[in-house]
mmCIF file with all atom_site columns, C-alpha atoms in Angstrom:
data_model
loop_
_atom_site.group_PDB
_atom_site.id
_atom_site.type_symbol
_atom_site.label_atom_id
_atom_site.label_alt_id
_atom_site.label_comp_id
_atom_site.label_asym_id
_atom_site.label_entity_id
_atom_site.label_seq_id
_atom_site.pdbx_PDB_ins_code
_atom_site.Cartn_x
_atom_site.Cartn_y
_atom_site.Cartn_z
_atom_site.occupancy
_atom_site.B_iso_or_equiv
_atom_site.pdbx_formal_charge
_atom_site.auth_seq_id
_atom_site.auth_comp_id
_atom_site.auth_asym_id
_atom_site.auth_atom_id
_atom_site.pdbx_PDB_model_num
ATOM 1   C CA . ASP A 1 1   ? 100.522 100.921 73.944  1.00 62.00 ? 72  ASP A CA 1
ATOM 2   C CA . ALA A 1 2   ? 99.900  103.849 71.614  1.00 65.00 ? 73  ALA A CA 1
ATOM 3   C CA . LYS A 1 3   ? 101.748 107.052 72.505  1.00 90.00 ? 74  LYS A CA 1
ATOM 4   C CA . THR A 1 4   ? 100.673 110.688 72.560  1.00 95.00 ? 75  THR A CA 1
ATOM 5   C CA . THR A 1 5   ? 102.687 113.784 71.669  1.00 96.00 ? 76  THR A CA 1
ATOM 6   C CA . GLN A 1 6   ? 101.934 117.185 73.178  1.00 97.00 ? 77  GLN A CA 1
ATOM 7   C CA . PRO A 1 7   ? 103.790 120.511 73.159  1.00 97.00 ? 78  PRO A CA 1
ATOM 8   C CA . ASN A 1 8   ? 105.794 121.068 76.340  1.00 96.00 ? 79  ASN A CA 1
ATOM 9   C CA . SER A 1 9   ? 104.198 124.428 77.038  1.00 97.00 ? 80  SER A CA 1
ATOM 10  C CA . MET A 1 10  ? 101.658 126.929 75.749  1.00 97.00 ? 81  MET A CA 1
ATOM 11  C CA . GLU A 1 11  ? 100.655 130.413 76.746  1.00 97.00 ? 82  GLU A CA 1
ATOM 12  C CA . SER A 1 12  ? 97.276  132.122 76.578  1.00 96.00 ? 83  SER A CA 1
ATOM 13  C CA . ASN A 1 13  ? 95.708  135.385 77.568  1.00 96.00 ? 84  ASN A CA 1
ATOM 14  C CA . GLU A 1 14  ? 92.918  135.419 80.101  1.00 96.00 ? 85  GLU A CA 1
ATOM 15  C CA . GLU A 1 15  ? 89.393  135.262 78.621  1.00 96.00 ? 86  GLU A CA 1
ATOM 16  C CA . GLU A 1 16  ? 90.739  134.042 75.269  1.00 96.00 ? 87  GLU A CA 1
ATOM 17  C CA . PRO A 1 17  ? 90.018  130.533 73.864  1.00 96.00 ? 88  PRO A CA 1
ATOM 18  C CA . VAL A 1 18  ? 92.795  127.960 74.176  1.00 97.00 ? 89  VAL A CA 1
ATOM 19  C CA . HIS A 1 19  ? 93.380  125.029 71.828  1.00 98.00 ? 90  HIS A CA 1
ATOM 20  C CA . LEU A 1 20  ? 95.619  122.320 73.269  1.00 98.00 ? 91  LEU A CA 1
ATOM 21  C CA . PRO A 1 21  ? 96.756  119.822 70.606  1.00 98.00 ? 92  PRO A CA 1
ATOM 22  C CA . CYS A 1 22  ? 97.585  116.143 70.988  1.00 98.00 ? 93  CYS A CA 1
ATOM 23  C CA . ASN A 1 23  ? 98.949  113.788 68.331  1.00 97.00 ? 94  ASN A CA 1
ATOM 24  C CA . HIS A 1 24  ? 98.308  110.060 68.596  1.00 95.00 ? 95  HIS A CA 1
ATOM 25  C CA . SER A 1 25  ? 99.114  108.654 65.169  1.00 93.00 ? 96  SER A CA 1
ATOM 26  C CA . THR A 1 26  ? 99.297  105.026 66.374  1.00 91.00 ? 97  THR A CA 1
ATOM 27  C CA . ILE A 1 27  ? 95.895  105.055 68.081  1.00 93.00 ? 98  ILE A CA 1
ATOM 28  C CA . SER A 1 28  ? 93.921  101.847 67.728  1.00 90.00 ? 99  SER A CA 1
ATOM 29  C CA . GLY A 1 29  ? 90.246  101.660 66.907  1.00 88.00 ? 100 GLY A CA 1
ATOM 30  C CA . THR A 1 30  ? 89.152  100.953 70.481  1.00 88.00 ? 101 THR A CA 1
ATOM 31  C CA . ASP A 1 31  ? 91.355  103.490 72.286  1.00 92.00 ? 102 ASP A CA 1
ATOM 32  C CA . TYR A 1 32  ? 89.489  106.214 74.131  1.00 93.00 ? 103 TYR A CA 1
ATOM 33  C CA . ILE A 1 33  ? 91.053  109.696 74.286  1.00 95.00 ? 104 ILE A CA 1
ATOM 34  C CA . HIS A 1 34  ? 91.089  111.111 77.813  1.00 95.00 ? 105 HIS A CA 1
ATOM 35  C CA . TRP A 1 35  ? 92.221  114.511 79.073  1.00 97.00 ? 106 TRP A CA 1
ATOM 36  C CA . TYR A 1 36  ? 93.229  115.296 82.626  1.00 98.00 ? 107 TYR A CA 1
ATOM 37  C CA . ARG A 1 37  ? 94.772  118.397 84.119  1.00 98.00 ? 108 ARG A CA 1
ATOM 38  C CA . GLN A 1 38  ? 96.855  118.975 87.209  1.00 97.00 ? 109 GLN A CA 1
ATOM 39  C CA . LEU A 1 39  ? 96.790  122.293 88.997  1.00 96.00 ? 110 LEU A CA 1
ATOM 40  C CA . PRO A 1 40  ? 99.787  123.229 91.150  1.00 92.00 ? 111 PRO A CA 1
ATOM 41  C CA . SER A 1 41  ? 99.976  121.256 94.411  1.00 90.00 ? 112 SER A CA 1
ATOM 42  C CA . GLN A 1 42  ? 96.916  119.161 93.547  1.00 94.00 ? 113 GLN A CA 1
ATOM 43  C CA . GLY A 1 43  ? 96.186  115.726 92.178  1.00 96.00 ? 114 GLY A CA 1
ATOM 44  C CA . PRO A 1 44  ? 95.131  115.355 88.536  1.00 97.00 ? 115 PRO A CA 1
ATOM 45  C CA . GLU A 1 45  ? 91.551  116.228 87.634  1.00 97.00 ? 116 GLU A CA 1
ATOM 46  C CA . TYR A 1 46  ? 89.454  114.583 84.928  1.00 96.00 ? 117 TYR A CA 1
ATOM 47  C CA . VAL A 1 47  ? 88.481  116.977 82.144  1.00 97.00 ? 118 VAL A CA 1
ATOM 48  C CA . ILE A 1 48  ? 86.810  115.078 79.315  1.00 97.00 ? 119 ILE A CA 1
ATOM 49  C CA . HIS A 1 49  ? 87.005  111.959 77.162  1.00 95.00 ? 120 HIS A CA 1
ATOM 50  C CA . GLY A 1 50  ? 85.758  110.683 73.825  1.00 94.00 ? 121 GLY A CA 1
ATOM 51  C CA . LEU A 1 51  ? 86.059  107.940 71.237  1.00 94.00 ? 122 LEU A CA 1
ATOM 52  C CA . THR A 1 52  ? 85.126  109.275 67.790  1.00 93.00 ? 123 THR A CA 1
ATOM 53  C CA . SER A 1 53  ? 82.678  112.153 68.049  1.00 91.00 ? 124 SER A CA 1
ATOM 54  C CA . ASN A 1 54  ? 83.365  115.605 69.416  1.00 94.00 ? 125 ASN A CA 1
ATOM 55  C CA . VAL A 1 55  ? 82.374  115.982 73.061  1.00 95.00 ? 126 VAL A CA 1
ATOM 56  C CA . ASN A 1 56  ? 81.345  118.938 75.195  1.00 96.00 ? 127 ASN A CA 1
ATOM 57  C CA . ASN A 1 57  ? 80.990  119.344 78.938  1.00 94.00 ? 128 ASN A CA 1
ATOM 58  C CA . ARG A 1 58  ? 80.942  122.222 81.381  1.00 92.00 ? 129 ARG A CA 1
ATOM 59  C CA . MET A 1 59  ? 84.735  122.357 81.540  1.00 91.00 ? 130 MET A CA 1
ATOM 60  C CA . ALA A 1 60  ? 85.832  122.015 77.932  1.00 96.00 ? 131 ALA A CA 1
ATOM 61  C CA . SER A 1 61  ? 85.256  120.628 74.445  1.00 97.00 ? 132 SER A CA 1
ATOM 62  C CA . LEU A 1 62  ? 87.122  117.794 72.780  1.00 98.00 ? 133 LEU A CA 1
ATOM 63  C CA . ALA A 1 63  ? 87.543  117.869 69.021  1.00 98.00 ? 134 ALA A CA 1
ATOM 64  C CA . ILE A 1 64  ? 88.666  114.563 67.496  1.00 97.00 ? 135 ILE A CA 1
ATOM 65  C CA . ALA A 1 65  ? 90.065  114.417 63.970  1.00 96.00 ? 136 ALA A CA 1
ATOM 66  C CA . GLU A 1 66  ? 88.179  112.255 61.509  1.00 95.00 ? 137 GLU A CA 1
ATOM 67  C CA . ASP A 1 67  ? 91.105  109.802 61.248  1.00 95.00 ? 138 ASP A CA 1
ATOM 68  C CA . ARG A 1 68  ? 91.479  109.933 65.058  1.00 95.00 ? 139 ARG A CA 1
ATOM 69  C CA . LYS A 1 69  ? 95.225  110.548 64.770  1.00 96.00 ? 140 LYS A CA 1
ATOM 70  C CA . SER A 1 70  ? 94.955  113.822 66.615  1.00 97.00 ? 141 SER A CA 1
ATOM 71  C CA . SER A 1 71  ? 92.664  115.654 68.993  1.00 97.00 ? 142 SER A CA 1
ATOM 72  C CA . THR A 1 72  ? 92.322  119.117 70.479  1.00 98.00 ? 143 THR A CA 1
ATOM 73  C CA . LEU A 1 73  ? 91.152  120.147 73.912  1.00 98.00 ? 144 LEU A CA 1
ATOM 74  C CA . ILE A 1 74  ? 89.376  123.481 73.746  1.00 98.00 ? 145 ILE A CA 1
ATOM 75  C CA . LEU A 1 75  ? 88.961  125.781 76.717  1.00 97.00 ? 146 LEU A CA 1
ATOM 76  C CA . HIS A 1 76  ? 86.466  128.324 75.506  1.00 95.00 ? 147 HIS A CA 1
ATOM 77  C CA . ARG A 1 77  ? 87.484  131.172 77.769  1.00 95.00 ? 148 ARG A CA 1
ATOM 78  C CA . ALA A 1 78  ? 90.696  130.738 79.752  1.00 96.00 ? 149 ALA A CA 1
ATOM 79  C CA . THR A 1 79  ? 90.836  131.933 83.332  1.00 96.00 ? 150 THR A CA 1
ATOM 80  C CA . LEU A 1 80  ? 93.820  132.177 85.655  1.00 96.00 ? 151 LEU A CA 1
ATOM 81  C CA . ARG A 1 81  ? 92.512  129.049 87.371  1.00 95.00 ? 152 ARG A CA 1
ATOM 82  C CA . ASP A 1 82  ? 93.048  127.091 84.135  1.00 97.00 ? 153 ASP A CA 1
ATOM 83  C CA . ALA A 1 83  ? 96.832  127.377 84.483  1.00 97.00 ? 154 ALA A CA 1
ATOM 84  C CA . ALA A 1 84  ? 97.843  123.741 84.855  1.00 97.00 ? 155 ALA A CA 1
ATOM 85  C CA . VAL A 1 85  ? 99.566  120.805 83.184  1.00 98.00 ? 156 VAL A CA 1
ATOM 86  C CA . TYR A 1 86  ? 97.207  119.168 80.682  1.00 98.00 ? 157 TYR A CA 1
ATOM 87  C CA . TYR A 1 87  ? 97.615  115.482 79.892  1.00 98.00 ? 158 TYR A CA 1
ATOM 88  C CA . CYS A 1 88  ? 96.258  113.707 76.810  1.00 97.00 ? 159 CYS A CA 1
ATOM 89  C CA . ILE A 1 89  ? 95.970  109.964 77.513  1.00 95.00 ? 160 ILE A CA 1
ATOM 90  C CA . LEU A 1 90  ? 94.873  106.986 75.418  1.00 94.00 ? 161 LEU A CA 1
ATOM 91  C CA . ARG A 1 91  ? 92.992  104.257 77.264  1.00 90.00 ? 162 ARG A CA 1
ATOM 92  C CA . PRO A 1 92  ? 92.583  100.911 75.503  1.00 85.00 ? 163 PRO A CA 1
ATOM 93  C CA . ASN A 1 93  ? 89.162  99.331  75.849  1.00 80.00 ? 164 ASN A CA 1
ATOM 94  C CA . SER A 1 94  ? 90.810  96.128  77.079  1.00 75.00 ? 165 SER A CA 1
ATOM 95  C CA . ASN A 1 95  ? 92.182  94.625  80.263  1.00 70.00 ? 166 ASN A CA 1
ATOM 96  C CA . SER A 1 96  ? 95.179  96.929  79.983  1.00 68.00 ? 167 SER A CA 1
ATOM 97  C CA . GLY A 1 97  ? 92.907  99.946  79.983  1.00 71.00 ? 168 GLY A CA 1
ATOM 98  C CA . TYR A 1 98  ? 92.472  100.369 83.702  1.00 82.00 ? 169 TYR A CA 1
ATOM 99  C CA . ALA A 1 99  ? 95.655  102.410 84.090  1.00 88.00 ? 170 ALA A CA 1
ATOM 100 C CA . LEU A 1 100 ? 96.135  106.014 83.087  1.00 91.00 ? 171 LEU A CA 1
ATOM 101 C CA . ASN A 1 101 ? 99.477  106.333 81.277  1.00 91.00 ? 172 ASN A CA 1
ATOM 102 C CA . PHE A 1 102 ? 100.477 109.946 81.805  1.00 94.00 ? 173 PHE A CA 1
ATOM 103 C CA . GLY A 1 103 ? 103.178 111.520 79.644  1.00 91.00 ? 174 GLY A CA 1
ATOM 104 C CA . LYS A 1 104 ? 104.750 114.883 80.419  1.00 92.00 ? 175 LYS A CA 1
ATOM 105 C CA . GLY A 1 105 ? 101.734 116.900 79.287  1.00 96.00 ? 176 GLY A CA 1
ATOM 106 C CA . THR A 1 106 ? 101.459 120.529 78.239  1.00 97.00 ? 177 THR A CA 1
ATOM 107 C CA . SER A 1 107 ? 102.070 123.227 80.808  1.00 97.00 ? 178 SER A CA 1
ATOM 108 C CA . LEU A 1 108 ? 99.549  126.015 80.166  1.00 98.00 ? 179 LEU A CA 1
ATOM 109 C CA . LEU A 1 109 ? 100.366 129.505 81.334  1.00 97.00 ? 180 LEU A CA 1
ATOM 110 C CA . VAL A 1 110 ? 97.494  131.997 81.459  1.00 97.00 ? 181 VAL A CA 1
ATOM 111 C CA . THR A 1 111 ? 98.379  135.671 81.677  1.00 96.00 ? 182 THR A CA 1
ATOM 112 C CA . PRO A 1 112 ? 96.034  138.484 82.766  1.00 94.00 ? 183 PRO A CA 1
ATOM 113 C CA . ASP B 2 1   ? 80.259  114.528 99.446  1.00 63.00 ? 58  ASP B CA 1
ATOM 114 C CA . ALA B 2 2   ? 83.877  113.805 100.398 1.00 75.00 ? 59  ALA B CA 1
ATOM 115 C CA . GLY B 2 3   ? 86.264  113.213 97.566  1.00 94.00 ? 60  GLY B CA 1
ATOM 116 C CA . VAL B 2 4   ? 89.351  111.004 97.718  1.00 97.00 ? 61  VAL B CA 1
ATOM 117 C CA . THR B 2 5   ? 91.256  111.454 100.964 1.00 97.00 ? 62  THR B CA 1
ATOM 118 C CA . GLN B 2 6   ? 94.848  110.407 101.562 1.00 98.00 ? 63  GLN B CA 1
ATOM 119 C CA . SER B 2 7   ? 96.918  110.232 104.712 1.00 97.00 ? 64  SER B CA 1
ATOM 120 C CA . PRO B 2 8   ? 99.373  111.368 105.773 1.00 97.00 ? 65  PRO B CA 1
ATOM 121 C CA . THR B 2 9   ? 99.955  114.446 103.604 1.00 97.00 ? 66  THR B CA 1
ATOM 122 C CA . HIS B 2 10  ? 103.706 114.442 104.224 1.00 97.00 ? 67  HIS B CA 1
ATOM 123 C CA . LEU B 2 11  ? 106.109 111.790 105.483 1.00 96.00 ? 68  LEU B CA 1
ATOM 124 C CA . ILE B 2 12  ? 109.866 111.572 106.005 1.00 98.00 ? 69  ILE B CA 1
ATOM 125 C CA . LYS B 2 13  ? 111.606 108.204 106.152 1.00 97.00 ? 70  LYS B CA 1
ATOM 126 C CA . THR B 2 14  ? 115.165 106.922 105.909 1.00 97.00 ? 71  THR B CA 1
ATOM 127 C CA . ARG B 2 15  ? 116.619 104.403 103.492 1.00 97.00 ? 72  ARG B CA 1
ATOM 128 C CA . GLY B 2 16  ? 115.729 100.804 104.274 1.00 97.00 ? 73  GLY B CA 1
ATOM 129 C CA . GLN B 2 17  ? 112.598 101.632 106.235 1.00 98.00 ? 74  GLN B CA 1
ATOM 130 C CA . GLN B 2 18  ? 109.070 100.605 105.328 1.00 98.00 ? 75  GLN B CA 1
ATOM 131 C CA . VAL B 2 19  ? 106.086 102.905 104.803 1.00 98.00 ? 76  VAL B CA 1
ATOM 132 C CA . THR B 2 20  ? 102.296 102.558 104.595 1.00 98.00 ? 77  THR B CA 1
ATOM 133 C CA . LEU B 2 21  ? 100.136 105.140 102.862 1.00 98.00 ? 78  LEU B CA 1
ATOM 134 C CA . ARG B 2 22  ? 96.353  105.194 103.133 1.00 98.00 ? 79  ARG B CA 1
ATOM 135 C CA . CYS B 2 23  ? 93.504  106.149 100.831 1.00 98.00 ? 80  CYS B CA 1
ATOM 136 C CA . SER B 2 24  ? 89.746  106.480 101.230 1.00 98.00 ? 81  SER B CA 1
ATOM 137 C CA . PRO B 2 25  ? 87.891  106.501 97.913  1.00 97.00 ? 82  PRO B CA 1
ATOM 138 C CA . LYS B 2 26  ? 85.161  108.879 96.851  1.00 96.00 ? 83  LYS B CA 1
ATOM 139 C CA . SER B 2 27  ? 81.746  107.810 98.092  1.00 94.00 ? 84  SER B CA 1
ATOM 140 C CA . GLY B 2 28  ? 80.214  105.213 95.764  1.00 92.00 ? 85  GLY B CA 1
ATOM 141 C CA . HIS B 2 29  ? 83.507  104.199 94.144  1.00 94.00 ? 86  HIS B CA 1
ATOM 142 C CA . ASP B 2 30  ? 84.745  100.618 94.389  1.00 93.00 ? 87  ASP B CA 1
ATOM 143 C CA . THR B 2 31  ? 88.093  100.755 92.572  1.00 94.00 ? 88  THR B CA 1
ATOM 144 C CA . VAL B 2 32  ? 91.354  102.279 93.775  1.00 96.00 ? 89  VAL B CA 1
ATOM 145 C CA . SER B 2 33  ? 94.520  103.009 91.794  1.00 96.00 ? 90  SER B CA 1
ATOM 146 C CA . TRP B 2 34  ? 97.909  104.201 93.009  1.00 98.00 ? 91  TRP B CA 1
ATOM 147 C CA . TYR B 2 35  ? 100.388 106.383 91.141  1.00 98.00 ? 92  TYR B CA 1
ATOM 148 C CA . GLN B 2 36  ? 103.895 107.690 91.812  1.00 98.00 ? 93  GLN B CA 1
ATOM 149 C CA . GLN B 2 37  ? 104.816 111.173 90.621  1.00 97.00 ? 94  GLN B CA 1
ATOM 150 C CA . ALA B 2 38  ? 108.448 112.257 90.661  1.00 96.00 ? 95  ALA B CA 1
ATOM 151 C CA . LEU B 2 39  ? 109.235 115.962 90.580  1.00 93.00 ? 96  LEU B CA 1
ATOM 152 C CA . GLY B 2 40  ? 108.602 117.438 87.140  1.00 91.00 ? 97  GLY B CA 1
ATOM 153 C CA . GLN B 2 41  ? 107.179 114.215 85.715  1.00 93.00 ? 98  GLN B CA 1
ATOM 154 C CA . GLY B 2 42  ? 103.697 112.883 85.016  1.00 95.00 ? 99  GLY B CA 1
ATOM 155 C CA . PRO B 2 43  ? 102.222 110.308 87.397  1.00 97.00 ? 100 PRO B CA 1
ATOM 156 C CA . GLN B 2 44  ? 103.281 106.687 86.845  1.00 97.00 ? 101 GLN B CA 1
ATOM 157 C CA . PHE B 2 45  ? 100.771 103.879 87.413  1.00 96.00 ? 102 PHE B CA 1
ATOM 158 C CA . ILE B 2 46  ? 101.688 101.470 90.213  1.00 97.00 ? 103 ILE B CA 1
ATOM 159 C CA . PHE B 2 47  ? 98.614  99.205  90.478  1.00 96.00 ? 104 PHE B CA 1
ATOM 160 C CA . GLN B 2 48  ? 94.840  99.070  90.704  1.00 94.00 ? 105 GLN B CA 1
ATOM 161 C CA . TYR B 2 49  ? 92.644  97.216  93.182  1.00 95.00 ? 106 TYR B CA 1
ATOM 162 C CA . TYR B 2 50  ? 89.101  96.020  92.643  1.00 92.00 ? 107 TYR B CA 1
ATOM 163 C CA . GLU B 2 51  ? 87.156  93.583  94.830  1.00 91.00 ? 108 GLU B CA 1
ATOM 164 C CA . GLU B 2 52  ? 90.193  93.373  97.132  1.00 93.00 ? 109 GLU B CA 1
ATOM 165 C CA . GLU B 2 53  ? 92.359  91.972  94.321  1.00 94.00 ? 110 GLU B CA 1
ATOM 166 C CA . GLU B 2 54  ? 95.155  93.559  92.324  1.00 93.00 ? 111 GLU B CA 1
ATOM 167 C CA . ARG B 2 55  ? 93.643  93.904  88.855  1.00 91.00 ? 112 ARG B CA 1
ATOM 168 C CA . GLN B 2 56  ? 96.468  95.551  86.908  1.00 90.00 ? 113 GLN B CA 1
ATOM 169 C CA . ARG B 2 57  ? 100.065 96.404  87.782  1.00 94.00 ? 114 ARG B CA 1
ATOM 170 C CA . GLY B 2 58  ? 102.532 98.834  86.305  1.00 94.00 ? 115 GLY B CA 1
ATOM 171 C CA . ASN B 2 59  ? 106.292 98.451  86.038  1.00 95.00 ? 116 ASN B CA 1
ATOM 172 C CA . PHE B 2 60  ? 107.157 98.615  89.742  1.00 97.00 ? 117 PHE B CA 1
ATOM 173 C CA . PRO B 2 61  ? 109.173 96.121  91.814  1.00 97.00 ? 118 PRO B CA 1
ATOM 174 C CA . ASP B 2 62  ? 107.671 93.773  94.380  1.00 97.00 ? 119 ASP B CA 1
ATOM 175 C CA . ARG B 2 63  ? 108.763 96.172  97.138  1.00 98.00 ? 120 ARG B CA 1
ATOM 176 C CA . PHE B 2 64  ? 105.558 97.993  96.255  1.00 98.00 ? 121 PHE B CA 1
ATOM 177 C CA . SER B 2 65  ? 102.486 96.163  97.477  1.00 97.00 ? 122 SER B CA 1
ATOM 178 C CA . GLY B 2 66  ? 98.942  97.067  98.258  1.00 97.00 ? 123 GLY B CA 1
ATOM 179 C CA . HIS B 2 67  ? 95.741  96.053  99.864  1.00 97.00 ? 124 HIS B CA 1
ATOM 180 C CA . GLN B 2 68  ? 92.081  96.906  99.493  1.00 97.00 ? 125 GLN B CA 1
ATOM 181 C CA . PHE B 2 69  ? 89.654  96.503  102.364 1.00 97.00 ? 126 PHE B CA 1
ATOM 182 C CA . PRO B 2 70  ? 85.964  95.482  102.246 1.00 96.00 ? 127 PRO B CA 1
ATOM 183 C CA . ASN B 2 71  ? 84.975  99.154  102.637 1.00 95.00 ? 128 ASN B CA 1
ATOM 184 C CA . TYR B 2 72  ? 87.001  99.867  99.430  1.00 96.00 ? 129 TYR B CA 1
ATOM 185 C CA . SER B 2 73  ? 89.700  101.857 101.217 1.00 97.00 ? 130 SER B CA 1
ATOM 186 C CA . SER B 2 74  ? 93.259  100.969 100.308 1.00 98.00 ? 131 SER B CA 1
ATOM 187 C CA . GLU B 2 75  ? 96.838  100.967 101.517 1.00 98.00 ? 132 GLU B CA 1
ATOM 188 C CA . LEU B 2 76  ? 100.093 101.224 99.609  1.00 98.00 ? 133 LEU B CA 1
ATOM 189 C CA . ASN B 2 77  ? 103.118 99.613  101.271 1.00 98.00 ? 134 ASN B CA 1
ATOM 190 C CA . VAL B 2 78  ? 106.702 100.189 100.204 1.00 98.00 ? 135 VAL B CA 1
ATOM 191 C CA . ASN B 2 79  ? 109.487 98.096  101.739 1.00 97.00 ? 136 ASN B CA 1
ATOM 192 C CA . ALA B 2 80  ? 113.249 98.676  101.811 1.00 98.00 ? 137 ALA B CA 1
ATOM 193 C CA . LEU B 2 81  ? 112.913 102.323 100.869 1.00 98.00 ? 138 LEU B CA 1
ATOM 194 C CA . LEU B 2 82  ? 115.409 103.794 98.402  1.00 97.00 ? 139 LEU B CA 1
ATOM 195 C CA . LEU B 2 83  ? 116.294 107.434 97.839  1.00 97.00 ? 140 LEU B CA 1
ATOM 196 C CA . GLY B 2 84  ? 114.594 107.143 94.448  1.00 96.00 ? 141 GLY B CA 1
ATOM 197 C CA . ASP B 2 85  ? 111.271 106.383 96.123  1.00 98.00 ? 142 ASP B CA 1
ATOM 198 C CA . SER B 2 86  ? 111.012 110.041 97.104  1.00 98.00 ? 143 SER B CA 1
ATOM 199 C CA . ALA B 2 87  ? 107.929 111.257 95.258  1.00 98.00 ? 144 ALA B CA 1
ATOM 200 C CA . LEU B 2 88  ? 104.301 112.300 95.493  1.00 98.00 ? 145 LEU B CA 1
ATOM 201 C CA . TYR B 2 89  ? 102.072 109.235 95.830  1.00 98.00 ? 146 TYR B CA 1
ATOM 202 C CA . LEU B 2 90  ? 98.611  109.708 94.411  1.00 98.00 ? 147 LEU B CA 1
ATOM 203 C CA . CYS B 2 91  ? 95.523  107.637 94.997  1.00 98.00 ? 148 CYS B CA 1
ATOM 204 C CA . ALA B 2 92  ? 92.615  107.649 92.558  1.00 97.00 ? 149 ALA B CA 1
ATOM 205 C CA . SER B 2 93  ? 89.197  106.068 92.833  1.00 96.00 ? 150 SER B CA 1
ATOM 206 C CA . SER B 2 94  ? 86.654  105.175 90.187  1.00 93.00 ? 151 SER B CA 1
ATOM 207 C CA . LEU B 2 95  ? 83.800  102.874 89.318  1.00 89.00 ? 152 LEU B CA 1
ATOM 208 C CA . ARG B 2 96  ? 84.790  99.434  88.087  1.00 80.00 ? 153 ARG B CA 1
ATOM 209 C CA . SER B 2 97  ? 84.293  99.926  84.334  1.00 74.00 ? 154 SER B CA 1
ATOM 210 C CA . ARG B 2 98  ? 87.386  100.463 82.219  1.00 70.00 ? 155 ARG B CA 1
ATOM 211 C CA . ASN B 2 99  ? 86.791  103.942 80.882  1.00 78.00 ? 156 ASN B CA 1
ATOM 212 C CA . GLN B 2 100 ? 85.298  105.576 83.930  1.00 86.00 ? 157 GLN B CA 1
ATOM 213 C CA . PRO B 2 101 ? 87.055  108.798 84.995  1.00 92.00 ? 158 PRO B CA 1
ATOM 214 C CA . GLN B 2 102 ? 89.434  108.496 87.904  1.00 94.00 ? 159 GLN B CA 1
ATOM 215 C CA . HIS B 2 103 ? 89.137  110.938 90.804  1.00 96.00 ? 160 HIS B CA 1
ATOM 216 C CA . PHE B 2 104 ? 92.419  111.796 92.496  1.00 97.00 ? 161 PHE B CA 1
ATOM 217 C CA . GLY B 2 105 ? 93.381  112.803 95.987  1.00 97.00 ? 162 GLY B CA 1
ATOM 218 C CA . ASP B 2 106 ? 96.033  115.448 96.566  1.00 96.00 ? 163 ASP B CA 1
ATOM 219 C CA . GLY B 2 107 ? 98.644  112.852 97.429  1.00 97.00 ? 164 GLY B CA 1
ATOM 220 C CA . THR B 2 108 ? 101.188 111.981 100.080 1.00 98.00 ? 165 THR B CA 1
ATOM 221 C CA . ARG B 2 109 ? 104.590 113.629 99.726  1.00 97.00 ? 166 ARG B CA 1
ATOM 222 C CA . LEU B 2 110 ? 107.206 111.007 100.725 1.00 98.00 ? 167 LEU B CA 1
ATOM 223 C CA . SER B 2 111 ? 110.783 112.126 101.329 1.00 97.00 ? 168 SER B CA 1
ATOM 224 C CA . ILE B 2 112 ? 113.568 109.594 101.850 1.00 97.00 ? 169 ILE B CA 1
ATOM 225 C CA . LEU B 2 113 ? 116.723 110.736 103.660 1.00 94.00 ? 170 LEU B CA 1
#
């Protein structure tokens, strides 16, 4: 399975935009890019996913590079509640794509 | 609309014992997945159940088994508990298609003494 690489940690100020990067240089053409986050003492929470085009929802935006070897999760205005571990996950569009293969993710610290 | 519920929230067992963890999926979901999360690590996929059958399995020994009931709820069973089985066990539910988002419960914290 293709792997993802994320920074171990990032820090942001409250009410500022946050760009969380993810490298996936061995992505295959049918792999979807998913993002989840895990707040302290909670289960992971789905954030957004995409295949080729940029995606927006009420939580965040996902910017996917043209060659699909990297992507960026954008939180437009960080709040203290956004402090969490963010996971970038590739999901094959095949019979091995039912699982979510979490790595270590990026721990985001948001300061007032 | 209830989300994914897991029981119990905490459990303490000793080595060699057996444990059963339970999960009720989000309303309308028919697929249940189980994950193990050790302290400081990301969740690791154990298996997924759909239509009462195990559809995909991660790299876990046969001591880990599961079941899905006709109402889509699920159980995770672990036999011959080891100290290394101490972890947070997460249940996630989804619709049957491959790239549907998974909705997680808050987990069962299992401690092995």
